[in-house]
GROMACS .gro file of C-alpha atoms in nm:
model
  296
    1UNK     CA    1   1.770  -1.787   1.785
    2UNK     CA    2   1.761  -1.441   1.727
    3UNK     CA    3   2.063  -1.169   1.806
    4UNK     CA    4   1.999  -0.825   1.797
    5UNK     CA    5   2.308  -0.583   1.887
    6UNK     CA    6   2.146  -0.325   1.797
    7UNK     CA    7   1.911  -0.025   1.930
    8UNK     CA    8   1.621  -0.111   1.671
    9UNK     CA    9   1.310  -0.218   1.716
   10UNK     CA   10   1.055  -0.273   1.441
   11UNK     CA   11   0.680  -0.259   1.545
   12UNK     CA   12   0.414  -0.380   1.280
   13UNK     CA   13   0.030  -0.232   1.317
   14UNK     CA   14  -0.299  -0.300   1.076
   15UNK     CA   15  -0.633  -0.319   1.128
   16UNK     CA   16  -0.834  -0.481   1.426
   17UNK     CA   17  -1.073  -0.687   1.148
   18UNK     CA   18  -1.112  -0.741   0.760
   19UNK     CA   19  -1.385  -0.847   0.642
   20UNK     CA   20  -1.398  -1.084   0.419
   21UNK     CA   21  -1.212  -1.020   0.094
   22UNK     CA   22  -1.107  -0.739   0.196
   23UNK     CA   23  -0.769  -0.603   0.110
   24UNK     CA   24  -0.490  -0.645   0.429
   25UNK     CA   25  -0.192  -0.369   0.464
   26UNK     CA   26   0.010  -0.395   0.704
   27UNK     CA   27   0.220  -0.110   0.827
   28UNK     CA   28   0.596  -0.185   0.916
   29UNK     CA   29   0.788   0.077   1.196
   30UNK     CA   30   1.176   0.059   1.247
   31UNK     CA   31   1.229   0.258   1.527
   32UNK     CA   32   1.540   0.323   1.771
   33UNK     CA   33   1.580   0.331   2.120
   34UNK     CA   34   1.902   0.566   2.131
   35UNK     CA   35   1.975   0.970   2.046
   36UNK     CA   36   2.294   0.843   1.878
   37UNK     CA   37   2.209   0.849   1.482
   38UNK     CA   38   2.200   0.545   1.313
   39UNK     CA   39   2.229   0.468   0.939
   40UNK     CA   40   1.932   0.169   0.799
   41UNK     CA   41   1.816   0.077   0.511
   42UNK     CA   42   1.499   0.233   0.419
   43UNK     CA   43   1.296  -0.005   0.164
   44UNK     CA   44   1.067  -0.125   0.380
   45UNK     CA   45   0.776  -0.235   0.168
   46UNK     CA   46   0.770  -0.615   0.178
   47UNK     CA   47   0.789  -0.609  -0.223
   48UNK     CA   48   1.189  -0.496  -0.134
   49UNK     CA   49   1.286  -0.868   0.087
   50UNK     CA   50   1.467  -0.611   0.325
   51UNK     CA   51   1.162  -0.749   0.602
   52UNK     CA   52   1.004  -1.090   0.547
   53UNK     CA   53   0.673  -1.139   0.670
   54UNK     CA   54   0.496  -1.452   0.844
   55UNK     CA   55   0.170  -1.502   0.892
   56UNK     CA   56  -0.017  -1.809   1.090
   57UNK     CA   57  -0.350  -1.854   0.903
   58UNK     CA   58  -0.690  -1.988   1.109
   59UNK     CA   59  -0.604  -2.340   1.004
   60UNK     CA   60  -0.198  -2.320   1.227
   61UNK     CA   61  -0.060  -2.375   0.901
   62UNK     CA   62   0.238  -2.082   0.905
   63UNK     CA   63   0.325  -1.887   0.533
   64UNK     CA   64   0.558  -1.699   0.443
   65UNK     CA   65   0.448  -1.393   0.194
   66UNK     CA   66   0.620  -1.330  -0.079
   67UNK     CA   67   0.549  -1.122  -0.340
   68UNK     CA   68   0.451  -1.214  -0.717
   69UNK     CA   69   0.745  -0.959  -0.856
   70UNK     CA   70   1.040  -0.901  -0.590
   71UNK     CA   71   1.156  -0.556  -0.634
   72UNK     CA   72   1.526  -0.566  -0.719
   73UNK     CA   73   1.663  -0.178  -0.577
   74UNK     CA   74   2.042  -0.053  -0.456
   75UNK     CA   75   1.908   0.002  -0.063
   76UNK     CA   76   1.845   0.347  -0.022
   77UNK     CA   77   1.879   0.434   0.368
   78UNK     CA   78   1.785   0.695   0.623
   79UNK     CA   79   1.940   0.802   0.970
   80UNK     CA   80   1.760   0.722   1.244
   81UNK     CA   81   1.821   0.981   1.599
   82UNK     CA   82   1.598   1.146   1.887
   83UNK     CA   83   1.501   1.369   1.550
   84UNK     CA   84   1.400   1.119   1.299
   85UNK     CA   85   1.275   0.820   1.579
   86UNK     CA   86   1.142   0.656   1.269
   87UNK     CA   87   1.067   0.514   0.968
   88UNK     CA   88   0.759   0.378   0.816
   89UNK     CA   89   0.627   0.196   0.503
   90UNK     CA   90   0.280  -0.025   0.378
   91UNK     CA   91   0.270  -0.254   0.217
   92UNK     CA   92  -0.080  -0.481   0.064
   93UNK     CA   93   0.012  -0.786   0.169
   94UNK     CA   94  -0.346  -1.004   0.127
   95UNK     CA   95  -0.172  -1.123  -0.235
   96UNK     CA   96   0.142  -1.352  -0.312
   97UNK     CA   97   0.338  -1.585  -0.587
   98UNK     CA   98   0.067  -1.866  -0.364
   99UNK     CA   99  -0.222  -1.679  -0.417
  100UNK     CA  100  -0.446  -1.531  -0.140
  101UNK     CA  101  -0.301  -1.564   0.202
  102UNK     CA  102  -0.600  -1.423   0.399
  103UNK     CA  103  -0.836  -1.642   0.232
  104UNK     CA  104  -0.998  -1.824   0.574
  105UNK     CA  105  -1.251  -1.649   0.830
  106UNK     CA  106  -1.097  -1.622   1.141
  107UNK     CA  107  -0.803  -1.506   1.353
  108UNK     CA  108  -0.457  -1.397   1.181
  109UNK     CA  109  -0.126  -1.396   1.375
  110UNK     CA  110   0.168  -1.200   1.177
  111UNK     CA  111   0.573  -1.153   1.279
  112UNK     CA  112   0.786  -1.012   1.070
  113UNK     CA  113   1.180  -0.980   1.089
  114UNK     CA  114   1.402  -0.685   0.951
  115UNK     CA  115   1.780  -0.744   0.856
  116UNK     CA  116   2.047  -0.497   0.959
  117UNK     CA  117   2.345  -0.490   0.789
  118UNK     CA  118   2.520  -0.503   1.119
  119UNK     CA  119   2.418  -0.882   1.053
  120UNK     CA  120   2.150  -0.790   1.361
  121UNK     CA  121   1.789  -0.994   1.276
  122UNK     CA  122   1.485  -0.706   1.472
  123UNK     CA  123   1.187  -0.840   1.532
  124UNK     CA  124   0.906  -0.750   1.576
  125UNK     CA  125   0.625  -0.901   1.837
  126UNK     CA  126   0.311  -1.112   1.713
  127UNK     CA  127   0.025  -0.879   1.616
  128UNK     CA  128  -0.367  -1.051   1.561
  129UNK     CA  129  -0.606  -0.964   1.306
  130UNK     CA  130  -0.976  -1.117   1.225
  131UNK     CA  131  -1.130  -1.146   0.911
  132UNK     CA  132  -1.497  -1.204   0.940
  133UNK     CA  133  -1.675  -1.422   0.793
  134UNK     CA  134  -1.972  -1.244   0.527
  135UNK     CA  135  -2.334  -1.175   0.699
  136UNK     CA  136  -2.525  -1.128   0.426
  137UNK     CA  137  -2.598  -1.248   0.046
  138UNK     CA  138  -2.424  -0.844  -0.033
  139UNK     CA  139  -2.122  -0.923   0.179
  140UNK     CA  140  -2.056  -1.283   0.000
  141UNK     CA  141  -2.119  -1.182  -0.326
  142UNK     CA  142  -1.837  -0.845  -0.280
  143UNK     CA  143  -1.616  -1.082  -0.117
  144UNK     CA  144  -1.594  -1.321  -0.372
  145UNK     CA  145  -1.614  -1.021  -0.610
  146UNK     CA  146  -1.287  -0.943  -0.435
  147UNK     CA  147  -1.119  -1.295  -0.362
  148UNK     CA  148  -1.070  -1.406  -0.829
  149UNK     CA  149  -0.713  -1.410  -0.830
  150UNK     CA  150  -0.671  -1.174  -1.179
  151UNK     CA  151  -0.845  -0.909  -0.892
  152UNK     CA  152  -0.533  -1.007  -0.659
  153UNK     CA  153  -0.285  -0.989  -0.936
  154UNK     CA  154  -0.429  -0.634  -0.962
  155UNK     CA  155  -0.464  -0.530  -0.649
  156UNK     CA  156  -0.043  -0.627  -0.625
  157UNK     CA  157   0.022  -0.461  -0.890
  158UNK     CA  158  -0.227  -0.129  -0.846
  159UNK     CA  159  -0.415  -0.184  -1.213
  160UNK     CA  160  -0.292  -0.347  -1.526
  161UNK     CA  161  -0.454  -0.353  -1.925
  162UNK     CA  162  -0.272  -0.719  -1.991
  163UNK     CA  163  -0.588  -0.900  -2.135
  164UNK     CA  164  -0.492  -1.198  -1.911
  165UNK     CA  165  -0.656  -0.945  -1.629
  166UNK     CA  166  -0.964  -0.861  -1.782
  167UNK     CA  167  -1.180  -1.113  -1.612
  168UNK     CA  168  -1.044  -0.889  -1.296
  169UNK     CA  169  -1.122  -0.544  -1.440
  170UNK     CA  170  -1.397  -0.658  -1.534
  171UNK     CA  171  -1.481  -0.782  -1.151
  172UNK     CA  172  -1.360  -0.434  -0.991
  173UNK     CA  173  -1.596  -0.227  -1.282
  174UNK     CA  174  -1.882  -0.448  -1.126
  175UNK     CA  175  -1.779  -0.337  -0.786
  176UNK     CA  176  -1.744   0.012  -0.877
  177UNK     CA  177  -2.102   0.090  -1.049
  178UNK     CA  178  -2.358  -0.171  -0.860
  179UNK     CA  179  -2.174  -0.202  -0.517
  180UNK     CA  180  -2.051   0.226  -0.546
  181UNK     CA  181  -2.182   0.277  -0.161
  182UNK     CA  182  -1.919  -0.025  -0.028
  183UNK     CA  183  -1.603   0.067   0.127
  184UNK     CA  184  -1.508  -0.202  -0.047
  185UNK     CA  185  -1.502  -0.030  -0.384
  186UNK     CA  186  -1.302   0.231  -0.259
  187UNK     CA  187  -0.956  -0.017  -0.344
  188UNK     CA  188  -1.154  -0.088  -0.656
  189UNK     CA  189  -1.145   0.295  -0.718
  190UNK     CA  190  -0.813   0.309  -0.624
  191UNK     CA  191  -0.696   0.040  -0.813
  192UNK     CA  192  -0.850   0.181  -1.121
  193UNK     CA  193  -0.808   0.511  -1.098
  194UNK     CA  194  -0.395   0.448  -1.039
  195UNK     CA  195  -0.408   0.258  -1.382
  196UNK     CA  196  -0.624   0.509  -1.561
  197UNK     CA  197  -0.390   0.810  -1.497
  198UNK     CA  198  -0.063   0.617  -1.646
  199UNK     CA  199   0.018   0.521  -1.985
  200UNK     CA  200   0.017   0.153  -2.072
  201UNK     CA  201   0.234  -0.079  -2.279
  202UNK     CA  202   0.168  -0.399  -2.487
  203UNK     CA  203   0.377  -0.582  -2.744
  204UNK     CA  204   0.137  -0.742  -3.012
  205UNK     CA  205   0.222  -1.144  -3.116
  206UNK     CA  206   0.441  -0.933  -3.390
  207UNK     CA  207   0.630  -0.757  -3.163
  208UNK     CA  208   0.511  -0.403  -3.270
  209UNK     CA  209   0.451  -0.201  -2.935
  210UNK     CA  210   0.164   0.014  -2.849
  211UNK     CA  211   0.070   0.213  -2.626
  212UNK     CA  212  -0.262   0.311  -2.467
  213UNK     CA  213  -0.232   0.688  -2.345
  214UNK     CA  214  -0.357   0.787  -2.036
  215UNK     CA  215  -0.729   0.875  -1.923
  216UNK     CA  216  -0.690   1.123  -1.658
  217UNK     CA  217  -1.038   1.231  -1.653
  218UNK     CA  218  -1.080   0.890  -1.545
  219UNK     CA  219  -0.868   0.807  -1.372
  220UNK     CA  220  -0.822   1.192  -1.186
  221UNK     CA  221  -1.227   1.104  -1.126
  222UNK     CA  222  -1.157   0.796  -0.908
  223UNK     CA  223  -0.882   0.924  -0.717
  224UNK     CA  224  -1.075   1.191  -0.600
  225UNK     CA  225  -1.391   0.965  -0.526
  226UNK     CA  226  -1.106   0.791  -0.310
  227UNK     CA  227  -0.904   0.986  -0.190
  228UNK     CA  228  -1.275   1.203   0.009
  229UNK     CA  229  -1.394   0.858   0.145
  230UNK     CA  230  -1.073   0.776   0.303
  231UNK     CA  231  -1.009   1.123   0.447
  232UNK     CA  232  -1.356   0.997   0.668
  233UNK     CA  233  -1.398   0.662   0.838
  234UNK     CA  234  -1.308   0.352   0.656
  235UNK     CA  235  -1.141   0.343   0.304
  236UNK     CA  236  -0.713   0.329   0.306
  237UNK     CA  237  -0.514   0.374   0.561
  238UNK     CA  238  -0.320   0.677   0.607
  239UNK     CA  239  -0.004   0.576   0.373
  240UNK     CA  240  -0.198   0.456   0.114
  241UNK     CA  241  -0.427   0.796   0.135
  242UNK     CA  242  -0.066   1.006   0.118
  243UNK     CA  243   0.022   0.792  -0.178
  244UNK     CA  244  -0.316   0.802  -0.362
  245UNK     CA  245  -0.296   1.181  -0.291
  246UNK     CA  246   0.074   1.266  -0.436
  247UNK     CA  247  -0.032   1.007  -0.727
  248UNK     CA  248  -0.312   1.310  -0.794
  249UNK     CA  249  -0.093   1.621  -0.767
  250UNK     CA  250   0.121   1.442  -1.001
  251UNK     CA  251  -0.135   1.297  -1.234
  252UNK     CA  252  -0.249   1.679  -1.268
  253UNK     CA  253   0.031   1.823  -1.304
  254UNK     CA  254   0.154   1.565  -1.612
  255UNK     CA  255  -0.232   1.736  -1.778
  256UNK     CA  256  -0.036   2.038  -1.782
  257UNK     CA  257  -0.300   2.171  -1.453
  258UNK     CA  258  -0.047   2.289  -1.250
  259UNK     CA  259  -0.254   2.484  -1.059
  260UNK     CA  260  -0.425   2.223  -0.963
  261UNK     CA  261  -0.132   2.039  -0.875
  262UNK     CA  262  -0.045   2.279  -0.669
  263UNK     CA  263  -0.361   2.271  -0.481
  264UNK     CA  264  -0.380   1.881  -0.371
  265UNK     CA  265  -0.001   1.963  -0.293
  266UNK     CA  266  -0.135   2.195  -0.034
  267UNK     CA  267  -0.404   1.975   0.078
  268UNK     CA  268  -0.160   1.668   0.115
  269UNK     CA  269   0.022   1.885   0.355
  270UNK     CA  270  -0.271   2.040   0.536
  271UNK     CA  271  -0.504   1.696   0.606
  272UNK     CA  272  -0.222   1.512   0.765
  273UNK     CA  273  -0.075   1.838   1.017
  274UNK     CA  274  -0.443   1.807   1.144
  275UNK     CA  275  -0.396   1.412   1.215
  276UNK     CA  276  -0.266   1.253   1.546
  277UNK     CA  277   0.066   1.183   1.393
  278UNK     CA  278   0.401   1.232   1.541
  279UNK     CA  279   0.535   1.540   1.495
  280UNK     CA  280   0.822   1.435   1.305
  281UNK     CA  281   0.601   1.206   1.031
  282UNK     CA  282   0.372   1.544   0.963
  283UNK     CA  283   0.772   1.689   0.888
  284UNK     CA  284   0.895   1.462   0.662
  285UNK     CA  285   0.521   1.499   0.504
  286UNK     CA  286   0.602   1.836   0.402
  287UNK     CA  287   0.942   1.769   0.299
  288UNK     CA  288   0.818   1.573   0.084
  289UNK     CA  289   0.547   1.737  -0.028
  290UNK     CA  290   0.760   2.061  -0.136
  291UNK     CA  291   0.983   1.852  -0.311
  292UNK     CA  292   0.685   1.634  -0.509
  293UNK     CA  293   0.594   1.823  -0.807
  294UNK     CA  294   0.996   1.908  -0.957
  295UNK     CA  295   1.054   1.444  -0.938
  296UNK     CA  296   0.854   1.477  -1.310
   0.00000   0.00000   0.00000
């Protein structure tokens, strides 16, 4: 039995169908049906633990998404009211503690619950998605590349230089080089690009710390390609695209290219102003963009 004493409701959204091996991203939206202001925990990403996601697989098995590593954080808060009626987040839920979740072709059902501070459990409706079977030998090969365990780790962590994941990085490199025109290569470019534009620390066997400096040239080139592809049909969802655009702007700022960073921030605002999304969402993107470069 679940009791909801609030005026909140939870909506889930994802694509209706995915290719075999394609990363499954779930959008969670917390909304209010009241004009009164209600304070809510805004950490809606599935890795924070304030939202639990259940998945029914084609076989009938029901699993709970459990992240590889739960993010520990103090709750962040938002106020929902008539001016700001919803908040949202995008979570990659394709790979967790028990490996790949969407590893079978067929129909899946997804349901989620959000834990409100007054003790209410805000339960979503059930949504469905379908994982398509590979049609061609090319589809099958790309799917097998994306379903390697090491690739799952890289997708969950948005890249890594860890030596035990080198096989996964090699697989993503193969996807980028051999199947660059495939829509699936966007995910490989995104993960590799995000990882390239940040530093990576390693501890040697003699307990010394070494650091790999950012490869801005590689990271920027990959992210630019990801952004341009995702502005068209296919590619990243809107929330992930916004994150990729912010990442690129911050990358330019770290390089010392202030002009390019500012141009990328303008691009974020201009792109999403043209999209068929709610006005309060556009306003939130404008506010975030206005302070983006002052965060570092």
